[in-house]
Coordinates of C-alpha atoms and ligand atoms in Angstrom, one line a residue:
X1 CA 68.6 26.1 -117.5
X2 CA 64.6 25.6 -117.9
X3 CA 63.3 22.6 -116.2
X4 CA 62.5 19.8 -118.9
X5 CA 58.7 19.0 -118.6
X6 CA 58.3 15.0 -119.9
X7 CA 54.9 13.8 -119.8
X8 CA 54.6 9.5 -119.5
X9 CA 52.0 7.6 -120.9
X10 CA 51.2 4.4 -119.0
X11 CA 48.1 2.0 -119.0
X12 CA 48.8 -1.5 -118.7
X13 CA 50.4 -4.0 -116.6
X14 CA 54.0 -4.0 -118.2
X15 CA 54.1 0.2 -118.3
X16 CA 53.9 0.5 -114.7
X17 CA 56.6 -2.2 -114.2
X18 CA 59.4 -0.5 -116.7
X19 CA 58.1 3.3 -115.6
X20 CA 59.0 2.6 -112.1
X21 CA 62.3 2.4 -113.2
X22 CA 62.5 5.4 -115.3
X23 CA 61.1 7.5 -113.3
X24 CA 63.5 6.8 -110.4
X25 CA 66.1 7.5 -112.9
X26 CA 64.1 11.0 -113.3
X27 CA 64.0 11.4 -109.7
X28 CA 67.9 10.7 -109.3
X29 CA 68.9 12.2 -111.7
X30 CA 68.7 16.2 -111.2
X31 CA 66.2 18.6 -110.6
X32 CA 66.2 19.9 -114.2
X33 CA 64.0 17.3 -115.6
X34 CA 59.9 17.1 -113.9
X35 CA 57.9 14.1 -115.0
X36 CA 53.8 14.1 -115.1
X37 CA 52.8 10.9 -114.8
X38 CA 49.6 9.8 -117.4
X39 CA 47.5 6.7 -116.8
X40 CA 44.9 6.4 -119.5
X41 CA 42.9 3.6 -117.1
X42 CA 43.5 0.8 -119.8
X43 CA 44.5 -1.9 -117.0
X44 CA 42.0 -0.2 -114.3
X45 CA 41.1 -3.6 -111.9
X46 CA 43.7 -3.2 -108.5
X47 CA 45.0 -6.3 -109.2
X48 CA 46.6 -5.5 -112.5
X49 CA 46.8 -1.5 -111.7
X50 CA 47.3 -0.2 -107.9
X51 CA 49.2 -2.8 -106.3
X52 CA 51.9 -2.3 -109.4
X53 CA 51.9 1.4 -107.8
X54 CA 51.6 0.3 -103.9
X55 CA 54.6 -2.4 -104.6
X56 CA 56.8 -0.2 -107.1
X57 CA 56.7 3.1 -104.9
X58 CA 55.7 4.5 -108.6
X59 CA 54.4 8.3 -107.6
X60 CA 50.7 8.7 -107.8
X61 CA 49.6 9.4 -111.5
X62 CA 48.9 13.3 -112.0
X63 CA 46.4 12.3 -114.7
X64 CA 44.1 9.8 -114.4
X65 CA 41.8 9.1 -117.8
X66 CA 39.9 6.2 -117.0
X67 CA 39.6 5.0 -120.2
X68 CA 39.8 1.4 -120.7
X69 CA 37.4 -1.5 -121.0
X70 CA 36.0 -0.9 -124.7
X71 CA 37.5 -2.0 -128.0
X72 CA 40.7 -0.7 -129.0
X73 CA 39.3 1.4 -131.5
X74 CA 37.1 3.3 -129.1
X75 CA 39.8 3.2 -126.6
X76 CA 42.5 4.5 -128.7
X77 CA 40.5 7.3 -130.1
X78 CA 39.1 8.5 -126.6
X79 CA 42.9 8.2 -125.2
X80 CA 43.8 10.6 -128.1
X81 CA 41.1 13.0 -127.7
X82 CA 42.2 12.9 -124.0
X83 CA 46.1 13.0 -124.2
X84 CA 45.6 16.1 -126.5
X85 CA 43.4 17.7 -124.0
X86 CA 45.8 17.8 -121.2
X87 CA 48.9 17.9 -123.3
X88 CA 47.5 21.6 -124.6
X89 CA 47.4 22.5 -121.0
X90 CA 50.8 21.3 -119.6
X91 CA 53.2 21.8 -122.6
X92 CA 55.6 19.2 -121.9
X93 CA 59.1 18.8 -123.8
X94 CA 59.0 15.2 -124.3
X95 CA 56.3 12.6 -124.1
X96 CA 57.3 9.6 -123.4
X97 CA 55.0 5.9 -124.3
X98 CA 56.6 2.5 -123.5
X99 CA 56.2 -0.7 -125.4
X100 CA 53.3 -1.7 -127.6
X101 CA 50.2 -0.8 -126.3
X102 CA 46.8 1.0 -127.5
X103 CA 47.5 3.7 -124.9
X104 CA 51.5 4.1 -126.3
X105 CA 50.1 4.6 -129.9
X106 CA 47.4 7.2 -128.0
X107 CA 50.2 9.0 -126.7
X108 CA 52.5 8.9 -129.5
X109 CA 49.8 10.0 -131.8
X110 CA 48.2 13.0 -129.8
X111 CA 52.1 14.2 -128.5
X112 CA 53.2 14.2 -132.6
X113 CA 50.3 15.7 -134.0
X114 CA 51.0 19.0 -130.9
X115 CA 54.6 18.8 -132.6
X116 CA 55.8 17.2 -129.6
X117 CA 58.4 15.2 -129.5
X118 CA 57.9 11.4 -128.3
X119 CA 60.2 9.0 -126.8
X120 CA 59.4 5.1 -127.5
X121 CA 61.1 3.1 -124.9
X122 CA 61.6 -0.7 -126.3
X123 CA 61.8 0.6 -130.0
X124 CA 62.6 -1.4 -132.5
X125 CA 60.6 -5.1 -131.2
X126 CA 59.0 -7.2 -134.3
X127 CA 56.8 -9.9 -134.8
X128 CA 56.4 -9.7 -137.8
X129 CA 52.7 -10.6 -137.6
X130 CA 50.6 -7.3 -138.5
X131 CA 47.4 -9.2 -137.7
X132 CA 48.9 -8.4 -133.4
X133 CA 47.4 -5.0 -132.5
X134 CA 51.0 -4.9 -130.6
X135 CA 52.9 -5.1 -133.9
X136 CA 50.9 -2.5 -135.0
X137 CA 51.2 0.1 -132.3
X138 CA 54.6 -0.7 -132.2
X139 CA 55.4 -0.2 -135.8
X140 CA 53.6 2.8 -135.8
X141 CA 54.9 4.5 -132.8
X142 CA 58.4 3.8 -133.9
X143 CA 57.8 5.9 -136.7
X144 CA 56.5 8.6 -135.5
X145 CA 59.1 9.1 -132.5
X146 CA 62.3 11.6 -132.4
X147 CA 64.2 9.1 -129.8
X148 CA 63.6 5.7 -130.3
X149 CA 65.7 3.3 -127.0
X150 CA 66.1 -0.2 -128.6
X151 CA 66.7 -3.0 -125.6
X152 CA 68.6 -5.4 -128.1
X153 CA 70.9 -5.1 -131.0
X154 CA 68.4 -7.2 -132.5
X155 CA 65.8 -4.0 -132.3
X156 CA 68.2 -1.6 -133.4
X157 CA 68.7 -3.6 -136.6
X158 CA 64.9 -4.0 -136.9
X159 CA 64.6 -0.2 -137.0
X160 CA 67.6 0.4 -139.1
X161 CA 66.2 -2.1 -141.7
X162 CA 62.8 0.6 -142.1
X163 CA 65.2 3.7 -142.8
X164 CA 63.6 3.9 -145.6
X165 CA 60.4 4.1 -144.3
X166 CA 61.7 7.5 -142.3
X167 CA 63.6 6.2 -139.1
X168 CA 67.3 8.1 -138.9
X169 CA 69.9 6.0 -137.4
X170 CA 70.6 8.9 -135.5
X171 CA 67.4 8.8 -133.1
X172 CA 68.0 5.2 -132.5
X173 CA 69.8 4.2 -129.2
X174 CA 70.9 1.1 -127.5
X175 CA 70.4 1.1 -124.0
X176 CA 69.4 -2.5 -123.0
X177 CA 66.5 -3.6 -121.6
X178 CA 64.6 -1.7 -118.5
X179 CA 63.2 -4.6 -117.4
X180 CA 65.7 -6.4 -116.8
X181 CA 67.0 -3.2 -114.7
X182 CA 63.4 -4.0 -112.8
X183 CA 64.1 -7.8 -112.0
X184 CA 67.5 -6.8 -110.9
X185 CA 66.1 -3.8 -108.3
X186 CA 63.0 -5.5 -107.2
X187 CA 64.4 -9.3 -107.1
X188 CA 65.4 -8.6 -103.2
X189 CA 62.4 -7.1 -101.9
X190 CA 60.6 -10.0 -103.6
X191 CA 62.4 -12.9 -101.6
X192 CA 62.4 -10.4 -98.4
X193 CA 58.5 -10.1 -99.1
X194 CA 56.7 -12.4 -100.9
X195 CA 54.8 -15.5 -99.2
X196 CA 53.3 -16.3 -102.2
X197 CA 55.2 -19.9 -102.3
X198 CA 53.6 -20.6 -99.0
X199 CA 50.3 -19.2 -99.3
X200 CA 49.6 -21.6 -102.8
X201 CA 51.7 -24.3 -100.8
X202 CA 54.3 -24.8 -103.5
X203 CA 58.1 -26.4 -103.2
X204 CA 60.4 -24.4 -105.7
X205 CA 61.0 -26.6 -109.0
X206 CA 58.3 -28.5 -108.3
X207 CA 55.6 -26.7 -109.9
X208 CA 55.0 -25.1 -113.5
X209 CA 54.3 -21.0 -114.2
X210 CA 51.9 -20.3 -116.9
X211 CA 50.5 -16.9 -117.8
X212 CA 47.9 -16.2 -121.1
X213 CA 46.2 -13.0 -122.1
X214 CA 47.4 -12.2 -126.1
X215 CA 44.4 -11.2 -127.9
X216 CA 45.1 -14.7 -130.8
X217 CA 45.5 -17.0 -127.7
X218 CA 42.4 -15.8 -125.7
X219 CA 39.3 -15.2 -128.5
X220 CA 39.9 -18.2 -130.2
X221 CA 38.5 -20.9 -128.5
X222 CA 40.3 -23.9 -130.4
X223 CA 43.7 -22.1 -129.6
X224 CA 42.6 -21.9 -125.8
X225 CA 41.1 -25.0 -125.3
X226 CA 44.1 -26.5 -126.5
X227 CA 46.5 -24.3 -124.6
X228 CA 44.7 -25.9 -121.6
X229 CA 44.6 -29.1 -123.1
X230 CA 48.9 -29.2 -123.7
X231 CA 48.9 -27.4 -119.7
X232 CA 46.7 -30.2 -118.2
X233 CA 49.4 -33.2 -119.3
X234 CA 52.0 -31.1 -116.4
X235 CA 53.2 -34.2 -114.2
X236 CA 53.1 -31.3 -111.8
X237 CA 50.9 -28.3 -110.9
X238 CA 50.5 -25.3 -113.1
X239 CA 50.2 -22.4 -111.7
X240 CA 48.3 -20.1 -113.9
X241 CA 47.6 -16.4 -112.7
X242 CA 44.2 -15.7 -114.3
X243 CA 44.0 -11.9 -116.4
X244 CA 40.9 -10.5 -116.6
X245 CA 40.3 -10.8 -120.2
X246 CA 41.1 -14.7 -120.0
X247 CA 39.0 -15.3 -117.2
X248 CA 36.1 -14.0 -119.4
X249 CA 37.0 -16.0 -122.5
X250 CA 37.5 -19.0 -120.6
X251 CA 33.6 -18.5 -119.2
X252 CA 31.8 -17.2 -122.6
X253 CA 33.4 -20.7 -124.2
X254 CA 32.7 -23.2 -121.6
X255 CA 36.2 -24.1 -121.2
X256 CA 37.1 -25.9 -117.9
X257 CA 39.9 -26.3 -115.9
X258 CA 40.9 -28.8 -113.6
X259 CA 43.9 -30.7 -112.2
X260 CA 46.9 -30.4 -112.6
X261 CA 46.2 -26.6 -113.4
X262 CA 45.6 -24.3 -110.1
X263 CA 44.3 -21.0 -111.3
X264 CA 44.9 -18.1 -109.0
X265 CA 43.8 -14.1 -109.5
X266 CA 46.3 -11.8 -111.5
X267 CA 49.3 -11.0 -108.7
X268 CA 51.4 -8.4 -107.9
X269 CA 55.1 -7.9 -109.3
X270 CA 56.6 -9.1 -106.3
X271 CA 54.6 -12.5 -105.9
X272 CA 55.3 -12.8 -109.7
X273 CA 59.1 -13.1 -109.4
X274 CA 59.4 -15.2 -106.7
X275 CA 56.9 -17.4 -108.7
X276 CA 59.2 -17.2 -111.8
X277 CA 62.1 -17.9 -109.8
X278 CA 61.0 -21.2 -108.5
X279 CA 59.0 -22.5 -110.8
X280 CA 60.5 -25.8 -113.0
X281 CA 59.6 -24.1 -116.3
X282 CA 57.0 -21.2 -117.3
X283 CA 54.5 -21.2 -120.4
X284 CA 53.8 -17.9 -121.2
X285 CA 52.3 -15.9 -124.1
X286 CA 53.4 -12.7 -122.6
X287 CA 56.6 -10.3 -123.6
X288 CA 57.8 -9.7 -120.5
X289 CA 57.7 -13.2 -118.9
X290 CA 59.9 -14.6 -121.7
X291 CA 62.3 -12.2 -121.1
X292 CA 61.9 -12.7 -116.8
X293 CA 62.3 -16.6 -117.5
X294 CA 65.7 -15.9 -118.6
X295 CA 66.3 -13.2 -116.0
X296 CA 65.7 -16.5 -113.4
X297 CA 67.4 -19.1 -115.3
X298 CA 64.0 -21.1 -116.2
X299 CA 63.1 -22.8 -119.3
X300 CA 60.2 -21.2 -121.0
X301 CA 57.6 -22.1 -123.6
X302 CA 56.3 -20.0 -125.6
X303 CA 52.2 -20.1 -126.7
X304 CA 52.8 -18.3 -129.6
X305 CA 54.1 -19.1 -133.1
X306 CA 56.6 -16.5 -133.0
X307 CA 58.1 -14.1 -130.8
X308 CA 59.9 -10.6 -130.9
X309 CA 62.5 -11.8 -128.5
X310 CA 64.2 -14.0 -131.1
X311 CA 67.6 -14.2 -128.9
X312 CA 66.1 -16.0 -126.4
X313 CA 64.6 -19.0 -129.3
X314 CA 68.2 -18.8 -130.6
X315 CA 70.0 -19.4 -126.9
X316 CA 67.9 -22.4 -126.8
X317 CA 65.8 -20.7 -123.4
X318 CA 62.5 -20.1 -125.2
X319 CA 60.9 -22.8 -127.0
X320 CA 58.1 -21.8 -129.5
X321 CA 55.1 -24.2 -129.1
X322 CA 52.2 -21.9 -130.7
X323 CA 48.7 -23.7 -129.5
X324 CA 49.7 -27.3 -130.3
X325 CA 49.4 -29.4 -127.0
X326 CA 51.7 -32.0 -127.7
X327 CA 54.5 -29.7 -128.1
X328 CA 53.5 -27.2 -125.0
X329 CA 53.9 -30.7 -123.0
X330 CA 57.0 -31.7 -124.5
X331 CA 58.3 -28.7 -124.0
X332 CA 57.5 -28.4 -120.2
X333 CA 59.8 -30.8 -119.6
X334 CA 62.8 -29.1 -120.8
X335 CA 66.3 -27.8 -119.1
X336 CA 66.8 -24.2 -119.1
X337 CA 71.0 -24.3 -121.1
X338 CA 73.1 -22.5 -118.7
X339 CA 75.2 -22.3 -121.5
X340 CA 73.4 -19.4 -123.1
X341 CA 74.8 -15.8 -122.6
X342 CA 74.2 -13.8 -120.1
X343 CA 74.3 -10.4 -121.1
X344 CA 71.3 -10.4 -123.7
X345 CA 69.1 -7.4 -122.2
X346 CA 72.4 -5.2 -121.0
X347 CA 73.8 -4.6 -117.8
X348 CA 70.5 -3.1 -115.4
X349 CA 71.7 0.5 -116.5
X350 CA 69.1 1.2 -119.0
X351 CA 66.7 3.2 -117.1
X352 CA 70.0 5.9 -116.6
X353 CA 71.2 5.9 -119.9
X354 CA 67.5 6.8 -120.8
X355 CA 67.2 9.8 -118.9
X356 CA 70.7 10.9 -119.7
X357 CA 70.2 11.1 -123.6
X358 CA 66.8 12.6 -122.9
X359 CA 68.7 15.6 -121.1
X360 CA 71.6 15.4 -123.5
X361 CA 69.5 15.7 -126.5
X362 CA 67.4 18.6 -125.3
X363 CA 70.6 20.3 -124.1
X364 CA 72.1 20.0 -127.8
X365 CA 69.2 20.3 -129.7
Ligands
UDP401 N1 53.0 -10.0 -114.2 C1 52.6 -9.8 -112.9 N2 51.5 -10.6 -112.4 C2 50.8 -11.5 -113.2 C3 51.3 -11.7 -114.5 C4 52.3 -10.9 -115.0 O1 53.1 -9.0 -112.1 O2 49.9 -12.1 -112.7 C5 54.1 -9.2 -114.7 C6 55.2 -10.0 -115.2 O3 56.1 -10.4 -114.2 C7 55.8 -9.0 -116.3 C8 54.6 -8.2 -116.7 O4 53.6 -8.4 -115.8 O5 56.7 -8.1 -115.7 C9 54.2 -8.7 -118.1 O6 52.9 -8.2 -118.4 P1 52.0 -8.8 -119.4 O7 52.2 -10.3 -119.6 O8 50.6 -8.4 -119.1 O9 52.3 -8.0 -120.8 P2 53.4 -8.2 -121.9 O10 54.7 -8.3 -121.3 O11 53.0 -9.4 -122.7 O12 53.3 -6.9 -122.7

């Protein structure tokens, strides 16, 4: 058999979490399949890039684009331009883009227009808010991939629901969630490593997590300023793990920050789970903390009006406060239901069931 060449396109925080999975899958599963590992530079500080790979044991990238830092326009298009490049010289099989970034719809776009096939790991996500550059990259790529891997049954219905629009049932697949396969692998070495809890002093339940960066949230200063405003009326300290895009919006408005909210640098994976784990609830605007809040069993607030992880709203773990500061306070205060199901994002196994249609569709196809 001919070794499978897939080429992965990651950029951002989230990508190098999920890819770590996937490619150990790769790497377990037979020597038939090679990956070449893409990193377009869109997250490029080492606090929200290399200690992802020093923490993950994610291989060194093969490519290294360095593009990142502009607006997504220029950075999509210099991606693409980029991608193509490199994908004329290594001919992969597959490429393969994760999630809803501008660097997945680089990928996506520069692998389709080669005729190369593209594999969108978490397919099938909705907002339903176009004015998200997320919802956009992720409608988009969904279209233009041959295997899309849904993580709910909620996605798979999303995608089924644009047939019309050119998405065959047949390229759709439920595998679960890989993140959740990440915050089962990693949760170990994160109690066996972390000190974060005693390096910011902090007694578990006794403290709140928050976490903004989504483009609506941070360039709008009334939405920010009131974010802070619902954070600051925590009974108890909030943590809040500054991203670089935040920390610069926070400055060019004037916004300040004070008691009871601590704000610390961006941390690494590890830090960030035992910080989940213990924290009394989490306010988050980010994807992948909602979901990790129910991972832990904490109740989580959401700074957004809507979310693509509808389950968790309708298990009654995720509360939906947008940027109105009475309701973000109100809704600190409330007990994660331990009633709710358990089994929302699969059963850790996504990662192989990944790799395994990969090879099974490229053997039968
Ligand atoms: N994360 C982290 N350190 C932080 C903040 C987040 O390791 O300081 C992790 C978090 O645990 C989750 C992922 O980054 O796994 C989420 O990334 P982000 O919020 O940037 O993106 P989104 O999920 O919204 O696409």
């Amino acid at each position: 058999m001919n070794v499978i060449k897939v080429i992965t396109i990651i950029g951002a925080r989230p990508q190098f979490i999920k890819a770590s999975v996937v490619s150990r899958a790769f790497k377990h599963c037979c020597e038939d399949i090679v990956e070449v590992l893409v990193h377009t530079g869109q997250h490029y500080d080492d606090n929200m890039s290399k200690v992802f790979f020093d923490e993950l044991g994610i291989s060194k990238p093969d490519y290294n684009l360095g593009v990142g830092g502009d607006s997504h326009g220029q950075n999509t298009g210099r991606m693409i331009e980029k991608i193509e490049d490199l994908l004329l010289v290594e001919k992969p099989d597959w490429v393969l883009v994760y999630g809803d970034t501008d660097s997945t719809l680089a990928g996506a776009l520069a692998a389709v227009k080669l005729h190369i096939p593209v594999v969108h790991i978490e397919a099938g996500l909705r907002s339903f808010n176009r004015s998200m550059p997320e919802e956009v990259n992720r409608v988009l790529t969904d279209h233009i991939a041959t295997l899309l891997f849904a993580p709910t049954e909620l996605a798979v219905s999303n995608l089924v629901n644009e047939g019309n629009e050119g998405i065959e049932r047949s390229k759709i697949h439920l595998v679960g969630d890989v993140m959740y396969d990440a915050a089962l692998y990693f949760y170990k070495k994160a109690e066996q490593k972390s000190k974060i809890l005693e390096t910011l002093k902090l007694s578990s339940k006794e403290y709140v997590l928050a976490t903004i960066h989504r483009q609506e949230n941070t360039d709008d200063k009334h939405r920010l300023s009131s974010i802070i405003n619902g954070l600051s009326q925590s009974s108890v300290p909030v943590i809040l793990p500054l991203h670089p895009r935040t920390k610069k919006q926070l400055n060019l408005f004037g916004i300040n920050i004070g008691t009871p909210i601590q704000v610390v640098e961006s941390v690494g994976y590890l830090d960030m789970i035992m910080l989940e784990k213990n924290a009394r609830a989490i306010a988050t605007d980010s994807g992948g903390v909602q979901k990790e809040a129910y991972f832990y069993q904490v109740s989580c607030v959401t700074l957004r009006e809507e979310t693509e992880w509808v389950e968790l709203v309708e298990q009654g773990v995720n509360h939906l406060a947008g940027y109105d500061e009475n309701i973000i306070t109100k809704s600190m205060t409330a007990k994660f239901p331990h009633t709710c199901k358990k089994d929302l994002y699969g059963d850790g196994s996504a990662a192989h069931r990944i790799v395994n249609e990969i090879l099974f569709t490229y053997l039968v196809g």
